[in-house]
């Protein structure tokens, strides 16, 4: 097995079949010195999104890493067929990632995952630790269970997923309203439009069921155990002003396993520190990646 793909087609887009679902992927690469293989970094997006919000980060590190971005099952361009019998638990998506690595003959990679995708990434670190050099978990942490709050969240989330209309994209400033809770600093207008479009086009079953699986009593019970078991060198990055997964939740996760998980907080950023302050974010992850 190879740790990198051939350098012939540097940037490539396509689909790969995983458990009967065509998963959309993108390679972002630059020529390497002497055409020697570079290590691969795989990126996982969060709930309701797609791999395209990772493109600017991948572009910035492509001189050192071949970057593989993909849309998780049911999101972005990875559309499911009606009647698919695959589950929507975090473990199911971790299994998808394992099969993705096998499809591309990737023996060992670096991993950067975000939000719900970072929960999938955390589980993957314990499912197949031998497949990861180092991992970055962006905007993740551990929740405290509250039956009433979780029930209300699921109910509201169900309405949000059910009542999605494509004409929202034509409403002036709709993307600003949609992204307001996620951001502390502004991002380019087109990125906001892309986020809204990804949310509106996500498969109903995937969008709804992953709300239940990622914010659940089960997740509250298993995620602390998963963080505690990590043996792969890991960096957890939080946004100081994140309203979705507050920095305190990230710190709580790191405290469970400080020998393997280090922590960095990007000042004055919300749930997308890699987009809100890319300079600080890139400096932090590059420092982590360069350490032995």
Short mmCIF file of C-alpha atoms in Angstrom, two decimals:
data_model
loop_
_atom_site.label_atom_id
_atom_site.label_comp_id
_atom_site.label_asym_id
_atom_site.label_seq_id
_atom_site.Cartn_x
_atom_site.Cartn_y
_atom_site.Cartn_z
CA UNK A 1 0.00 0.00 0.00
CA UNK A 2 1.13 3.56 -0.67
CA UNK A 3 1.07 6.56 1.63
CA UNK A 4 0.50 8.95 -1.28
CA UNK A 5 -1.03 8.87 -4.73
CA UNK A 6 0.76 9.38 -8.03
CA UNK A 7 1.71 12.92 -8.93
CA UNK A 8 0.36 12.83 -12.50
CA UNK A 9 -3.08 14.43 -11.91
CA UNK A 10 -2.30 16.97 -9.23
CA UNK A 11 -5.83 18.24 -8.65
CA UNK A 12 -8.56 15.70 -9.21
CA UNK A 13 -12.29 15.41 -8.53
CA UNK A 14 -14.49 12.35 -8.74
CA UNK A 15 -16.52 9.78 -6.87
CA UNK A 16 -15.62 6.50 -5.20
CA UNK A 17 -18.17 3.86 -4.23
CA UNK A 18 -18.26 3.02 -0.53
CA UNK A 19 -20.95 0.60 0.66
CA UNK A 20 -23.07 1.36 -2.39
CA UNK A 21 -22.87 5.15 -2.06
CA UNK A 22 -20.84 7.25 -4.49
CA UNK A 23 -18.73 9.48 -2.28
CA UNK A 24 -17.52 12.73 -3.84
CA UNK A 25 -13.84 13.53 -3.31
CA UNK A 26 -11.22 16.09 -4.28
CA UNK A 27 -7.44 15.86 -4.32
CA UNK A 28 -5.60 19.15 -3.79
CA UNK A 29 -1.89 18.77 -4.54
CA UNK A 30 1.17 20.66 -5.72
CA UNK A 31 4.30 19.27 -7.41
CA UNK A 32 6.85 17.88 -4.98
CA UNK A 33 10.62 18.11 -5.19
CA UNK A 34 12.09 15.34 -7.35
CA UNK A 35 8.53 14.04 -7.80
CA UNK A 36 8.89 12.27 -4.45
CA UNK A 37 5.68 11.19 -2.65
CA UNK A 38 4.28 13.46 0.04
CA UNK A 39 2.27 12.41 3.08
CA UNK A 40 -1.51 12.58 2.75
CA UNK A 41 -3.85 14.61 4.91
CA UNK A 42 -7.54 13.66 4.89
CA UNK A 43 -10.18 16.27 5.79
CA UNK A 44 -13.64 15.60 7.26
CA UNK A 45 -16.34 18.30 7.29
CA UNK A 46 -19.07 18.87 9.87
CA UNK A 47 -22.85 18.52 9.99
CA UNK A 48 -24.77 20.02 7.08
CA UNK A 49 -21.60 21.03 5.25
CA UNK A 50 -19.33 19.65 2.56
CA UNK A 51 -15.66 19.29 1.86
CA UNK A 52 -15.49 22.57 -0.04
CA UNK A 53 -15.04 24.69 3.10
CA UNK A 54 -11.72 22.89 3.65
CA UNK A 55 -10.31 23.96 0.26
CA UNK A 56 -8.53 27.11 1.48
CA UNK A 57 -6.83 25.18 4.30
CA UNK A 58 -5.81 22.41 1.91
CA UNK A 59 -4.47 24.94 -0.60
CA UNK A 60 -2.32 26.49 2.13
CA UNK A 61 -0.62 23.22 3.16
CA UNK A 62 -0.52 21.46 -0.23
CA UNK A 63 3.20 22.18 -0.56
CA UNK A 64 3.79 19.70 2.29
CA UNK A 65 0.79 17.35 2.03
CA UNK A 66 -1.35 15.78 -0.65
CA UNK A 67 -4.82 16.74 0.59
CA UNK A 68 -7.83 14.43 0.21
CA UNK A 69 -11.19 16.08 0.85
CA UNK A 70 -14.47 14.18 0.69
CA UNK A 71 -18.18 14.65 1.35
CA UNK A 72 -19.56 12.38 4.05
CA UNK A 73 -22.43 10.11 3.11
CA UNK A 74 -25.65 12.09 2.67
CA UNK A 75 -23.92 15.48 2.53
CA UNK A 76 -22.53 17.63 -0.24
CA UNK A 77 -22.32 15.60 -3.43
CA UNK A 78 -22.26 12.18 -1.71
CA UNK A 79 -25.90 11.41 -2.31
CA UNK A 80 -27.56 8.25 -1.03
CA UNK A 81 -29.99 6.15 -2.99
CA UNK A 82 -33.47 5.80 -1.54
CA UNK A 83 -33.78 2.85 0.81
CA UNK A 84 -30.11 2.70 1.78
CA UNK A 85 -29.68 0.47 4.82
CA UNK A 86 -26.51 2.03 6.22
CA UNK A 87 -26.71 3.56 9.69
CA UNK A 88 -26.10 7.15 10.75
CA UNK A 89 -24.21 6.56 13.97
CA UNK A 90 -20.80 8.19 14.39
CA UNK A 91 -19.28 4.72 14.23
CA UNK A 92 -20.90 4.16 10.81
CA UNK A 93 -19.20 7.24 9.42
CA UNK A 94 -15.87 6.18 10.96
CA UNK A 95 -16.26 2.87 9.13
CA UNK A 96 -16.91 4.81 5.89
CA UNK A 97 -13.60 6.61 6.41
CA UNK A 98 -11.74 3.34 6.91
CA UNK A 99 -13.17 2.00 3.64
CA UNK A 100 -12.28 5.28 1.89
CA UNK A 101 -8.62 4.90 2.90
CA UNK A 102 -8.66 1.34 1.62
CA UNK A 103 -10.17 2.45 -1.70
CA UNK A 104 -7.27 4.87 -2.23
CA UNK A 105 -4.64 2.43 -0.90
CA UNK A 106 -3.69 4.85 1.86
CA UNK A 107 -1.86 2.97 4.56
CA UNK A 108 -1.26 5.84 6.97
CA UNK A 109 -2.42 9.47 6.81
CA UNK A 110 -2.75 12.69 8.74
CA UNK A 111 -6.29 13.68 9.68
CA UNK A 112 -8.04 17.02 10.12
CA UNK A 113 -11.71 16.93 11.04
CA UNK A 114 -14.27 19.52 12.13
CA UNK A 115 -17.31 19.65 14.43
CA UNK A 116 -19.44 16.51 13.97
CA UNK A 117 -16.74 15.29 11.61
CA UNK A 118 -14.27 15.60 14.49
CA UNK A 119 -16.49 13.29 16.56
CA UNK A 120 -16.24 10.81 13.69
CA UNK A 121 -12.50 11.45 13.60
CA UNK A 122 -12.14 10.82 17.34
CA UNK A 123 -13.86 7.45 17.03
CA UNK A 124 -11.71 6.62 14.01
CA UNK A 125 -8.53 7.29 16.02
CA UNK A 126 -9.48 4.38 18.26
CA UNK A 127 -10.97 2.23 15.50
CA UNK A 128 -7.79 2.27 13.41
CA UNK A 129 -4.96 4.09 15.23
CA UNK A 130 -2.38 2.37 13.05
CA UNK A 131 -3.73 4.31 10.05
CA UNK A 132 -3.04 7.81 11.50
CA UNK A 133 0.26 9.66 11.98
CA UNK A 134 -1.25 12.68 13.72
CA UNK A 135 -4.76 14.11 14.06
CA UNK A 136 -6.29 17.57 14.32
CA UNK A 137 -9.76 17.87 15.82
CA UNK A 138 -11.22 21.30 15.08
CA UNK A 139 -14.11 22.59 17.21
CA UNK A 140 -15.06 19.53 19.21
CA UNK A 141 -15.41 18.51 22.83
CA UNK A 142 -17.58 16.75 25.37
CA UNK A 143 -21.18 17.60 26.25
CA UNK A 144 -23.06 17.23 29.52
CA UNK A 145 -26.32 15.37 29.14
CA UNK A 146 -29.54 17.27 29.79
CA UNK A 147 -32.63 15.30 28.80
CA UNK A 148 -34.89 18.36 28.46
CA UNK A 149 -32.36 20.42 26.50
CA UNK A 150 -31.49 17.54 24.19
CA UNK A 151 -35.16 16.80 23.53
CA UNK A 152 -35.79 20.44 22.67
CA UNK A 153 -32.71 20.52 20.44
CA UNK A 154 -33.85 17.43 18.55
CA UNK A 155 -37.34 18.85 18.10
CA UNK A 156 -36.09 22.18 16.77
CA UNK A 157 -33.47 20.41 14.65
CA UNK A 158 -36.19 18.24 13.13
CA UNK A 159 -38.16 21.31 12.09
CA UNK A 160 -35.03 22.98 10.70
CA UNK A 161 -34.22 19.93 8.56
CA UNK A 162 -37.81 19.43 7.42
CA UNK A 163 -38.53 22.99 6.36
CA UNK A 164 -35.69 23.69 3.94
CA UNK A 165 -36.52 25.45 0.68
CA UNK A 166 -34.20 26.21 -2.19
CA UNK A 167 -35.71 29.67 -2.59
CA UNK A 168 -33.90 30.64 0.63
CA UNK A 169 -30.84 31.12 -1.59
CA UNK A 170 -32.61 33.99 -3.36
CA UNK A 171 -33.43 35.88 -0.16
CA UNK A 172 -31.12 38.91 0.27
CA UNK A 173 -28.55 38.36 3.04
CA UNK A 174 -29.95 34.88 3.76
CA UNK A 175 -26.42 33.50 4.03
CA UNK A 176 -25.54 36.12 6.68
CA UNK A 177 -28.56 35.22 8.76
CA UNK A 178 -27.82 31.52 8.37
CA UNK A 179 -24.15 31.88 9.40
CA UNK A 180 -24.63 34.43 12.18
CA UNK A 181 -24.62 31.90 15.02
CA UNK A 182 -21.60 30.05 13.61
CA UNK A 183 -19.24 33.00 13.17
CA UNK A 184 -17.57 35.66 15.26
CA UNK A 185 -15.60 37.18 12.39
CA UNK A 186 -16.94 37.55 8.84
CA UNK A 187 -16.03 35.21 6.00
CA UNK A 188 -16.33 35.90 2.24
CA UNK A 189 -19.92 36.18 1.00
CA UNK A 190 -19.57 33.26 -1.42
CA UNK A 191 -18.49 30.97 1.40
CA UNK A 192 -21.65 31.84 3.29
CA UNK A 193 -23.74 31.08 0.20
CA UNK A 194 -21.93 27.75 -0.18
CA UNK A 195 -22.70 26.83 3.43
CA UNK A 196 -26.37 27.62 3.01
CA UNK A 197 -26.54 25.67 -0.25
CA UNK A 198 -24.88 22.62 1.33
CA UNK A 199 -27.36 22.71 4.21
CA UNK A 200 -30.36 22.98 1.89
CA UNK A 201 -29.19 20.11 -0.33
CA UNK A 202 -28.19 17.62 2.39
CA UNK A 203 -30.14 14.34 2.32
CA UNK A 204 -33.08 14.48 4.72
CA UNK A 205 -32.36 11.15 6.43
CA UNK A 206 -28.66 11.90 6.89
CA UNK A 207 -29.22 15.44 8.15
CA UNK A 208 -31.93 14.39 10.59
CA UNK A 209 -30.40 11.20 11.94
CA UNK A 210 -26.95 12.64 12.49
CA UNK A 211 -28.52 15.30 14.72
CA UNK A 212 -29.78 12.46 16.89
CA UNK A 213 -26.51 10.51 16.83
CA UNK A 214 -24.06 13.37 17.43
CA UNK A 215 -26.07 15.11 20.17
CA UNK A 216 -27.41 12.24 22.23
CA UNK A 217 -27.21 10.46 25.56
CA UNK A 218 -25.11 7.79 23.86
CA UNK A 219 -22.64 10.37 22.52
CA UNK A 220 -22.36 11.97 25.95
CA UNK A 221 -21.52 8.57 27.40
CA UNK A 222 -19.07 7.31 24.76
CA UNK A 223 -17.18 10.43 23.68
CA UNK A 224 -15.33 10.96 27.01
CA UNK A 225 -14.20 7.33 26.76
CA UNK A 226 -13.07 7.87 23.18
CA UNK A 227 -11.03 10.95 24.09
CA UNK A 228 -9.48 9.09 27.02
CA UNK A 229 -8.40 6.17 24.81
CA UNK A 230 -6.64 8.22 22.10
CA UNK A 231 -3.03 7.12 21.62
CA UNK A 232 -2.33 9.08 18.43
CA UNK A 233 -0.69 12.53 18.83
CA UNK A 234 -3.67 14.88 18.55
CA UNK A 235 -4.28 18.63 18.53
CA UNK A 236 -7.70 19.95 19.52
CA UNK A 237 -8.39 23.46 18.20
CA UNK A 238 -11.25 25.58 19.58
CA UNK A 239 -12.61 28.97 18.61
CA UNK A 240 -12.62 31.29 21.63
CA UNK A 241 -16.10 32.63 20.81
CA UNK A 242 -17.62 29.40 19.46
CA UNK A 243 -21.33 29.25 20.36
CA UNK A 244 -21.90 25.79 18.85
CA UNK A 245 -19.19 23.87 20.71
CA UNK A 246 -17.77 26.31 23.28
CA UNK A 247 -14.06 26.26 23.99
CA UNK A 248 -14.77 24.99 27.51
CA UNK A 249 -16.00 21.71 25.98
CA UNK A 250 -12.75 21.35 24.06
CA UNK A 251 -10.70 21.97 27.20
CA UNK A 252 -12.75 19.36 29.06
CA UNK A 253 -11.95 16.79 26.37
CA UNK A 254 -8.22 17.58 26.46
CA UNK A 255 -8.18 17.27 30.27
CA UNK A 256 -9.17 13.60 29.91
CA UNK A 257 -5.99 12.77 28.00
CA UNK A 258 -3.39 15.56 28.26
CA UNK A 259 -0.48 13.25 27.38
CA UNK A 260 -1.80 12.62 23.88
CA UNK A 261 -4.05 15.62 23.19
CA UNK A 262 -2.69 19.16 23.08
CA UNK A 263 -4.89 22.26 22.91
CA UNK A 264 -4.94 25.53 21.02
CA UNK A 265 -7.57 28.24 21.15
CA UNK A 266 -7.89 30.69 18.26
CA UNK A 267 -8.79 34.11 19.72
CA UNK A 268 -11.84 36.00 18.52
CA UNK A 269 -13.20 33.25 16.31
CA UNK A 270 -16.38 31.19 16.31
CA UNK A 271 -17.14 27.73 14.94
CA UNK A 272 -14.92 28.10 11.84
CA UNK A 273 -11.52 29.34 13.09
CA UNK A 274 -9.79 27.99 9.95
CA UNK A 275 -11.86 30.46 7.88
CA UNK A 276 -12.27 33.33 10.34
CA UNK A 277 -8.54 33.59 11.16
CA UNK A 278 -6.70 31.31 8.78
CA UNK A 279 -3.28 32.79 9.62
CA UNK A 280 -3.44 31.89 13.30
CA UNK A 281 -5.08 28.54 12.62
CA UNK A 282 -2.44 27.51 10.06
CA UNK A 283 0.39 28.61 12.31
CA UNK A 284 -0.98 26.43 15.13
CA UNK A 285 -1.51 23.28 13.06
CA UNK A 286 1.82 23.63 11.25
CA UNK A 287 3.65 23.91 14.57
CA UNK A 288 1.89 20.78 15.80
CA UNK A 289 2.58 18.85 12.61
CA UNK A 290 6.28 19.71 12.66
CA UNK A 291 6.84 18.48 16.22
CA UNK A 292 8.16 14.95 16.58
#
